[in-house]
mmCIF file of N, CA and C in Angstrom:
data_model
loop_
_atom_site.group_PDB
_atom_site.id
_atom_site.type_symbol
_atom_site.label_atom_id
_atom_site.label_comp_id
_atom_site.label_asym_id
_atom_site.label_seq_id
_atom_site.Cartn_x
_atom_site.Cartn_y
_atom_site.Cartn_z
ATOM 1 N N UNK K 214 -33.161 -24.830 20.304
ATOM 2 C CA UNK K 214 -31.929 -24.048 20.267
ATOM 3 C C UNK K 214 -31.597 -23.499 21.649
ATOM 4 N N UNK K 215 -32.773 -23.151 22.356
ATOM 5 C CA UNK K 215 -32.462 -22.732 23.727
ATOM 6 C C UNK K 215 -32.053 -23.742 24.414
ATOM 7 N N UNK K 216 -32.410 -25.501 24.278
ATOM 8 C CA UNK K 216 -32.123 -25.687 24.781
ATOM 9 C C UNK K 216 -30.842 -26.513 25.002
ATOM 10 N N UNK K 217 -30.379 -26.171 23.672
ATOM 11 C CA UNK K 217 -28.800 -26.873 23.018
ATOM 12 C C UNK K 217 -27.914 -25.567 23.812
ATOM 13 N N UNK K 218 -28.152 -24.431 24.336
ATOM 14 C CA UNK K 218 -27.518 -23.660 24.932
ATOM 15 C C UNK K 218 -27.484 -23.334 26.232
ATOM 16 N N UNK K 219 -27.968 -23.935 27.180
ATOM 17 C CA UNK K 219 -28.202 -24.204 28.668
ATOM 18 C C UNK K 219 -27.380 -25.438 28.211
ATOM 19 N N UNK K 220 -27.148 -26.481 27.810
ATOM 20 C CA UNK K 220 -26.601 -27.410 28.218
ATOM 21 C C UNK K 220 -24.973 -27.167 27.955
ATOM 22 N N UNK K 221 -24.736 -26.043 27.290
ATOM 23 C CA UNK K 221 -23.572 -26.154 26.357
ATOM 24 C C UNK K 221 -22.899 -24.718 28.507
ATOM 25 N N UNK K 222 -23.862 -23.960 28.863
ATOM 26 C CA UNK K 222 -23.403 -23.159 29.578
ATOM 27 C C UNK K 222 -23.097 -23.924 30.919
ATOM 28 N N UNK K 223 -23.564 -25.559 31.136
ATOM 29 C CA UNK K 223 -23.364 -26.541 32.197
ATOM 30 C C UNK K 223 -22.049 -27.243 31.832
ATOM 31 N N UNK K 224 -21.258 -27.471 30.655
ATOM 32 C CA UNK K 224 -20.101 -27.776 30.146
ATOM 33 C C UNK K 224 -18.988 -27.361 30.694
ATOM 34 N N UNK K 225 -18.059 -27.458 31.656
ATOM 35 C CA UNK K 225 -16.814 -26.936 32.369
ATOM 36 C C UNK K 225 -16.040 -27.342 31.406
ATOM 37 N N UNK K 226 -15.268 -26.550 30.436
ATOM 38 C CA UNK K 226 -13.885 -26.909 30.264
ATOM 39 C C UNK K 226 -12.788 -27.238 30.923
ATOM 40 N N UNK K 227 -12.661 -26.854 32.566
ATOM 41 C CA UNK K 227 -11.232 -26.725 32.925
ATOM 42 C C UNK K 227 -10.826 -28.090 33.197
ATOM 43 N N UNK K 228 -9.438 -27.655 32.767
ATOM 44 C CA UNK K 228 -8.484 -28.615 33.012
ATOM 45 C C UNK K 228 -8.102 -29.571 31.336
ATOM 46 N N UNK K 229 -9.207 -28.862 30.779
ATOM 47 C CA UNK K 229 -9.141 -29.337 29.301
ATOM 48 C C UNK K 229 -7.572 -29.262 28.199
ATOM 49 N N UNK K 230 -6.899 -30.501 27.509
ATOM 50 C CA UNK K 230 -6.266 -29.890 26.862
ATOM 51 C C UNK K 230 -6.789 -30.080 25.727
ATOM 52 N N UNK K 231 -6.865 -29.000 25.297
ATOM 53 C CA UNK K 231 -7.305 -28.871 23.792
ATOM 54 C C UNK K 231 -6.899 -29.340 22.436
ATOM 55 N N UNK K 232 -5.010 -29.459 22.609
ATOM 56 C CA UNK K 232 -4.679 -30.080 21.429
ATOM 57 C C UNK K 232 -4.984 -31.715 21.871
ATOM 58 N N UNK K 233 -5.370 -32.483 22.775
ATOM 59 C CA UNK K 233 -5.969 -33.645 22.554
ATOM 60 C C UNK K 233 -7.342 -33.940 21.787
ATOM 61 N N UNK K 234 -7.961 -32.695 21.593
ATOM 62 C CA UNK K 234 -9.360 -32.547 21.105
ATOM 63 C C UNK K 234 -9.176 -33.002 20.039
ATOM 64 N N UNK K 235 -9.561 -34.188 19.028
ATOM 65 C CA UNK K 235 -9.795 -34.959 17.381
ATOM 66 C C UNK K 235 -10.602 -33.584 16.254
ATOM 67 N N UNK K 236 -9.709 -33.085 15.743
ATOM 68 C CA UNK K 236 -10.831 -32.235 14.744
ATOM 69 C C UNK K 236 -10.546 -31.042 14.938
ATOM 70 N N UNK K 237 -9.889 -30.639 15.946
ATOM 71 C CA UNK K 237 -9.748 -29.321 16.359
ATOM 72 C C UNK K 237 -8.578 -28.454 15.496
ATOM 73 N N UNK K 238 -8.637 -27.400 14.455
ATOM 74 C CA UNK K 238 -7.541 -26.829 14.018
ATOM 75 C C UNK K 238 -6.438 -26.338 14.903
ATOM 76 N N UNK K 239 -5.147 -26.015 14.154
ATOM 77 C CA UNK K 239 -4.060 -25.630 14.862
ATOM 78 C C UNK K 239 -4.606 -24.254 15.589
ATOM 79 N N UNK K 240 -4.951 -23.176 15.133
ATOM 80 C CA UNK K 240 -5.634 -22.128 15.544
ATOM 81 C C UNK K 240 -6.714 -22.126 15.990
ATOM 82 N N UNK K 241 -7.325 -22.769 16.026
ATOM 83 C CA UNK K 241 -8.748 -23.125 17.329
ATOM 84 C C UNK K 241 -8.170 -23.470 18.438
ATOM 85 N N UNK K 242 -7.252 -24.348 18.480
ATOM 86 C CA UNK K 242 -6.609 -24.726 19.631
ATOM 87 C C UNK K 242 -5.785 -23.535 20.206
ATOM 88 N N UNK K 243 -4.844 -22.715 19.381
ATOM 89 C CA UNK K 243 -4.201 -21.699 20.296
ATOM 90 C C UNK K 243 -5.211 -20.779 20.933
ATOM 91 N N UNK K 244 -5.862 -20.307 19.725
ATOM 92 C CA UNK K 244 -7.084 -19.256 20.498
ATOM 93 C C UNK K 244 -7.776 -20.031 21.755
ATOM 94 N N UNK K 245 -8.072 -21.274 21.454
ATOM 95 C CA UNK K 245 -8.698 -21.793 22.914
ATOM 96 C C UNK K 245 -7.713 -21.661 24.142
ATOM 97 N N UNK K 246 -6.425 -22.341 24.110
ATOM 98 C CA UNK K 246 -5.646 -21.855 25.336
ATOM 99 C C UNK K 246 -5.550 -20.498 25.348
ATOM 100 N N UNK K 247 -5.135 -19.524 24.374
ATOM 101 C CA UNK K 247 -5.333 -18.093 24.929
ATOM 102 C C UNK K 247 -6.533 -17.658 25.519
ATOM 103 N N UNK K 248 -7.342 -17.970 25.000
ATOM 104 C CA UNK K 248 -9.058 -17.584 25.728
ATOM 105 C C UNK K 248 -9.229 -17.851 26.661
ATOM 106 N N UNK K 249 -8.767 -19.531 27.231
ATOM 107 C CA UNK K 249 -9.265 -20.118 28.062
ATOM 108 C C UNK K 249 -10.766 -20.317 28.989
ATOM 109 N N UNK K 250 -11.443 -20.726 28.151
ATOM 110 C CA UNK K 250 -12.772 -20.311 28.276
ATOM 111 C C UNK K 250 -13.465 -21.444 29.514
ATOM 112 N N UNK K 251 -14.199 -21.308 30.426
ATOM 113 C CA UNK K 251 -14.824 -21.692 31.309
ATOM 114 C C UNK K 251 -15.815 -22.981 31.451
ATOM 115 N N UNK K 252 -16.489 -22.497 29.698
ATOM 116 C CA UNK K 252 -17.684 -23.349 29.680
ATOM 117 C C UNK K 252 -17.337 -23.795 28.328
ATOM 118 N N UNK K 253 -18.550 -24.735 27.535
ATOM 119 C CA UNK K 253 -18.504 -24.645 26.082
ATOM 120 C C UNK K 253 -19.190 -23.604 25.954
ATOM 121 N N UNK K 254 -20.048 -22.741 26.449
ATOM 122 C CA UNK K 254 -20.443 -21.848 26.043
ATOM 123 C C UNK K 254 -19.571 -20.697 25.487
ATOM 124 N N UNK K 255 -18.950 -20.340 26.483
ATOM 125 C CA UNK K 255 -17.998 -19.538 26.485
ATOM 126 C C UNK K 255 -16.913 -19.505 24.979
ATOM 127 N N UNK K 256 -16.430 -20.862 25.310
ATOM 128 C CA UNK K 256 -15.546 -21.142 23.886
ATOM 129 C C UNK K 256 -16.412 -21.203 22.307
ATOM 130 N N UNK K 257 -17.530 -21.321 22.564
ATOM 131 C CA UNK K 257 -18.297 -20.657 21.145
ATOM 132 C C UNK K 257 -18.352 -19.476 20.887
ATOM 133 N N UNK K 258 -17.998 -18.500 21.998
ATOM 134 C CA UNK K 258 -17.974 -17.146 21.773
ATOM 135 C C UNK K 258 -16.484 -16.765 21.513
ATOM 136 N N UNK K 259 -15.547 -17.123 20.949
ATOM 137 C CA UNK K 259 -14.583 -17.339 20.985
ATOM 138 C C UNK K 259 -13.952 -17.065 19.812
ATOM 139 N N UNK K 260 -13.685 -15.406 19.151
ATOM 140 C CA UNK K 260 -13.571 -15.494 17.957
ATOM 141 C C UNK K 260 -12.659 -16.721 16.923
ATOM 142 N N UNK K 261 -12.993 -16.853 15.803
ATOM 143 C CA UNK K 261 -12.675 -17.897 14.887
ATOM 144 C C UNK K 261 -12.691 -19.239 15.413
ATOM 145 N N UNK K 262 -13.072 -19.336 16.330
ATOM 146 C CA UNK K 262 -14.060 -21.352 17.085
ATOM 147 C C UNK K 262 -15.364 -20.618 16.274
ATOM 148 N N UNK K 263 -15.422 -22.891 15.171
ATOM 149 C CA UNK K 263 -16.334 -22.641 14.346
ATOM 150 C C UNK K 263 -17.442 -23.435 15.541
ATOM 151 N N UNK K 264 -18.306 -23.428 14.781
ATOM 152 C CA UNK K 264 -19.343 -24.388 15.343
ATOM 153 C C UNK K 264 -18.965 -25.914 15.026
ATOM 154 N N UNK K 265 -18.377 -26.223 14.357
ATOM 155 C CA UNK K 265 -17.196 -27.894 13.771
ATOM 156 C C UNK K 265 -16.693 -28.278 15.355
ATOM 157 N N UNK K 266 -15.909 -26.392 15.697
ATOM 158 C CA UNK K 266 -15.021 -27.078 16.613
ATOM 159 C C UNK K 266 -15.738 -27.275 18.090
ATOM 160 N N UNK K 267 -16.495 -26.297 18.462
ATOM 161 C CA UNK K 267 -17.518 -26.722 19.326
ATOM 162 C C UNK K 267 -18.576 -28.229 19.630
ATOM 163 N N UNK K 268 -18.731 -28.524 18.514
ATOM 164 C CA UNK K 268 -19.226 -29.855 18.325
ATOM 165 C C UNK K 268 -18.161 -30.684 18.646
ATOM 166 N N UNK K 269 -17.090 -30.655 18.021
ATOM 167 C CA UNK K 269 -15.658 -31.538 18.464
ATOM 168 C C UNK K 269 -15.170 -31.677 20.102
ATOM 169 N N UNK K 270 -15.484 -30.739 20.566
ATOM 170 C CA UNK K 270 -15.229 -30.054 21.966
ATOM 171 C C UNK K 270 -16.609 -31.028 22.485
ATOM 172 N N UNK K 271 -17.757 -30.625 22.053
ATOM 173 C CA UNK K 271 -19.003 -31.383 22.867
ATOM 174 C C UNK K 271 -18.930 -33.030 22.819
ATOM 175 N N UNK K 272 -18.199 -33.329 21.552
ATOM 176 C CA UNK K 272 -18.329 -35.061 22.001
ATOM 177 C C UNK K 272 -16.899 -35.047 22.827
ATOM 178 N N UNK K 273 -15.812 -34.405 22.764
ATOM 179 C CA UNK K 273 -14.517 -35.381 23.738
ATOM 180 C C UNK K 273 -15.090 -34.579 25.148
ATOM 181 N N UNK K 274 -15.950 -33.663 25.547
ATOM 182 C CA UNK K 274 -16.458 -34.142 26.517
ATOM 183 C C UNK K 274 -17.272 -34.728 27.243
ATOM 184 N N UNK K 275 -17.970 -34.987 26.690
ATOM 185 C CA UNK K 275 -18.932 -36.444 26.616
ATOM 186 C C UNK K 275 -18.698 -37.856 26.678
ATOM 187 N N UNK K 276 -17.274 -37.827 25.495
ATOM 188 C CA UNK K 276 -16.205 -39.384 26.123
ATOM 189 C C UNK K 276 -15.983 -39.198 27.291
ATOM 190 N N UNK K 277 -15.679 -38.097 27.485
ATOM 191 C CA UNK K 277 -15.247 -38.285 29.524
ATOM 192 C C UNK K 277 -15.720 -37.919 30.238
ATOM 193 N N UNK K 278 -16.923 -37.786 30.048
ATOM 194 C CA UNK K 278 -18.274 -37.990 30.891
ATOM 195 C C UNK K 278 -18.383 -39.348 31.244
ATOM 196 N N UNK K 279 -18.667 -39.843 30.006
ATOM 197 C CA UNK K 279 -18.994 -41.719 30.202
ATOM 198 C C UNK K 279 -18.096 -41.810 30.467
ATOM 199 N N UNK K 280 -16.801 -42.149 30.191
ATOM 200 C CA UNK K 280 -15.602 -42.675 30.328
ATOM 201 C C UNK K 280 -15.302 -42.668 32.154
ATOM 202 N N UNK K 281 -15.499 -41.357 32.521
ATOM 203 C CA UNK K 281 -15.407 -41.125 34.076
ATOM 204 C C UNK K 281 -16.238 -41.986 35.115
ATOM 205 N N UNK K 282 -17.600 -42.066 34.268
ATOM 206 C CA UNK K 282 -19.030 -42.806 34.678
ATOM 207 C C UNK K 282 -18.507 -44.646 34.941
ATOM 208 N N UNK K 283 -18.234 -44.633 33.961
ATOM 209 C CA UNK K 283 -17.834 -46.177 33.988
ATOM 210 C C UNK K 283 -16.829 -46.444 34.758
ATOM 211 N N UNK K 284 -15.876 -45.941 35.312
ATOM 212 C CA UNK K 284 -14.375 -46.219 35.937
ATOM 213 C C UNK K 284 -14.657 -46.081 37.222
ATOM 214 N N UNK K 285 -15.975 -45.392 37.994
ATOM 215 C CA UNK K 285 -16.571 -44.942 38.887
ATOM 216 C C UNK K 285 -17.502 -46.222 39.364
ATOM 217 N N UNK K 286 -18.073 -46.880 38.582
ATOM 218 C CA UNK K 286 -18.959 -48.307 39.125
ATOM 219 C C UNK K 286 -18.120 -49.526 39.112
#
């Protein structure tokens, strides 16, 4: 668990748009642009972001992790 949370505080959101996020409610998404949170960490602390939407948030950034990785070689 500690260490699902160091990785989640290395997560940069910015520049993120959120209503592209798959899964993400209408109100997860506003609260996320109002919050505008830094990290995924951050946006788990984020009143009413479930842990659903955090997970949702951890794989589309992970597609563009790889996605970036590959376009790069």
């Amino acid at each position: 668990r500690a260490e699902q949370a160091k990785k989640m505080v290395g997560v940069s959101l910015d520049g993120v748009n959120f209503a592209e996020v798959a899964g993400l409610s209408s109100e997860v998404i506003q609260r996320l642009f109002h919050a505008s949170p830094a990290t995924l960490d951050a946006a788990s602390r984020v009143p009413s972001v479930t842990p659903a939407a955090i997970t949702a948030l951890a794989l589309y950034m992970s597609r563009l992790t790889t996605a970036s990785k590959k376009q790069s070689i």
